[in-house]
Amino acid sequence: MKTIDELLAEGVSGKRVFVRADLNVPLDGGTITDDGRIRAVLPTVKALVDAGAKVVVASHLGRPKGAPDPAFSLAPAASRLGELLDGPVAFASDTVGESAEATVAGLADGQVAVLENLRFNAGETSKDDAERGAFADELAALADVYVGDGFGAVHRKHASVYNLPARLPHYAGYLIATEVGVLKKLTEDVQRPYVVALGGAKVSDKLAVIDQLLGKADRLLIGGGMAYTFLKAKGYEIGTSLLQEDQVPAVKEYIERAEKSGVELVLPVDVLVSTEFPDLKAKAPTHPTTVAADAVPADQMGLDIGPQTGTLYASKLADAATVFWNGPMGVFEHPDYAEGTRAVAQALVDSKGFSVVGGGDSAAAVRTLGFDENAFGHISTGGGASLEYLEGKTLPGLAALED
């Protein structure tokens, strides 16, 4: 795949460059609570601005139903991008209509515009090839060149990710080049010991990647809500903890495969429990108790790995040469249940190996808990994309950038 450096060498002054970014930032009303994804695209945008391109940035945000919805407007992201660039950023109030056409036409060399949420147009996410293609045609009319830099969306077969690159000269931005380089370190030339820590709510979201990792990783550490399906598969009492009963047979099979293949599969030895799920807005103290992982009271639910497990997992990460972490260890948004996730994050910081935080909630947790992002080898901007890459899937957005 061609990179932005090749594009810059060819010259972009005066050209309209469409940058498919991932500005899908979390919002509290109109306030951005984590601008990590906006900052991630800055190197690409700045390079194009400095080279005199007319930069047209486009992205999705949330999951609107193919029609405009003020709750999912990209206006706050456009404003923040302007602050980070320390310069004006024009904002189009539509994707391919009159405002978009006028906004792009009004750009001078070295200026930036942001289009409104791509998913306000049903053609962006349509499963119909013709409908997606028609929307891609309209987007293509706004640009001369395409730069893909929205790694968090490359696993989606969407118009701006998959169809549009075929209609324009296309290049990978700095973020995508970096993300792919990092993922190759986790799949092609892995330094060992290779330890993977997986958390998050649903075990079903991680089964395919666990299937792949059982043949590649040296250790798998399991936490988060998904851990309780593993504990149930071991025959433990898990009370009212999150459980995917239909996944228990598959999990039992993976536990057996891990034993046979020599992969160390590490489960919690203690957990923090409470009778109800905490209020994440009020964050009032809930006074959890710590119990053994095989003895959760029938009327209580596990909400974080316990202190012994945090220490255990840190020890399993200490000698790692390569670490991939995806998914928090507990309900980190509440201070009562953040320590398990903090323990894993701190272990990655302390590790001398190459550490990758696999996007999504893990990246949010690192920032929420106050860790220095530079203390990690890499923080991915795409949790789902990272997992599908590790599963060995072909990612549509990456395939579209190949020549």
mmCIF file with all atom_site columns, C-alpha atoms in Angstrom, residues 12 29 35 82 116 121 129 132-133 152 162 191 208 211 228 255 274 320 334 382 401:
data_model
loop_
_atom_site.group_PDB
_atom_site.id
_atom_site.type_symbol
_atom_site.label_atom_id
_atom_site.label_alt_id
_atom_site.label_comp_id
_atom_site.label_asym_id
_atom_site.label_entity_id
_atom_site.label_seq_id
_atom_site.pdbx_PDB_ins_code
_atom_site.Cartn_x
_atom_site.Cartn_y
_atom_site.Cartn_z
_atom_site.occupancy
_atom_site.B_iso_or_equiv
_atom_site.pdbx_formal_charge
_atom_site.auth_seq_id
_atom_site.auth_comp_id
_atom_site.auth_asym_id
_atom_site.auth_atom_id
_atom_site.pdbx_PDB_model_num
ATOM 1  C CA . VAL A 1 12  ? -0.284  17.926  -3.083 1.00 0.00 ? 12  VAL A CA 1
ATOM 2  C CA . GLY A 1 29  ? -23.725 16.239  25.675 1.00 0.00 ? 29  GLY A CA 1
ATOM 3  C CA . ASP A 1 35  ? -9.962  13.489  22.308 1.00 0.00 ? 35  ASP A CA 1
ATOM 4  C CA . GLY A 1 82  ? -9.235  23.471  15.062 1.00 0.00 ? 82  GLY A CA 1
ATOM 5  C CA . GLU A 1 116 ? -20.808 16.370  8.945  1.00 0.00 ? 116 GLU A CA 1
ATOM 6  C CA . ASN A 1 121 ? -26.325 9.393   4.915  1.00 0.00 ? 121 ASN A CA 1
ATOM 7  C CA . ASP A 1 129 ? -23.268 -2.319  -3.062 1.00 0.00 ? 129 ASP A CA 1
ATOM 8  C CA . ARG A 1 132 ? -22.825 2.467   -1.077 1.00 0.00 ? 132 ARG A CA 1
ATOM 9  C CA . GLY A 1 133 ? -21.227 3.038   -4.464 1.00 0.00 ? 133 GLY A CA 1
ATOM 10 C CA . GLY A 1 152 ? -10.994 2.398   14.007 1.00 0.00 ? 152 GLY A CA 1
ATOM 11 C CA . TYR A 1 162 ? -14.124 0.545   1.233  1.00 0.00 ? 162 TYR A CA 1
ATOM 12 C CA . GLN A 1 191 ? 9.138   -11.527 20.626 1.00 0.00 ? 191 GLN A CA 1
ATOM 13 C CA . ALA A 1 208 ? -12.448 -15.769 17.626 1.00 0.00 ? 208 ALA A CA 1
ATOM 14 C CA . ASP A 1 211 ? -9.084  -19.229 19.062 1.00 0.00 ? 211 ASP A CA 1
ATOM 15 C CA . TYR A 1 228 ? -17.334 -15.147 34.766 1.00 0.00 ? 228 TYR A CA 1
ATOM 16 C CA . ILE A 1 255 ? -9.701  -24.258 28.476 1.00 0.00 ? 255 ILE A CA 1
ATOM 17 C CA . SER A 1 274 ? -21.616 -6.229  45.240 1.00 0.00 ? 274 SER A CA 1
ATOM 18 C CA . ALA A 1 320 ? 6.810   -10.433 28.866 1.00 0.00 ? 320 ALA A CA 1
ATOM 19 C CA . HIS A 1 334 ? -16.440 3.601   39.059 1.00 0.00 ? 334 HIS A CA 1
ATOM 20 C CA . GLY A 1 382 ? -9.361  0.752   17.019 1.00 0.00 ? 382 GLY A CA 1
ATOM 21 C CA . LEU A 1 401 ? -5.749  0.761   0.235  1.00 0.00 ? 401 LEU A CA 1
#
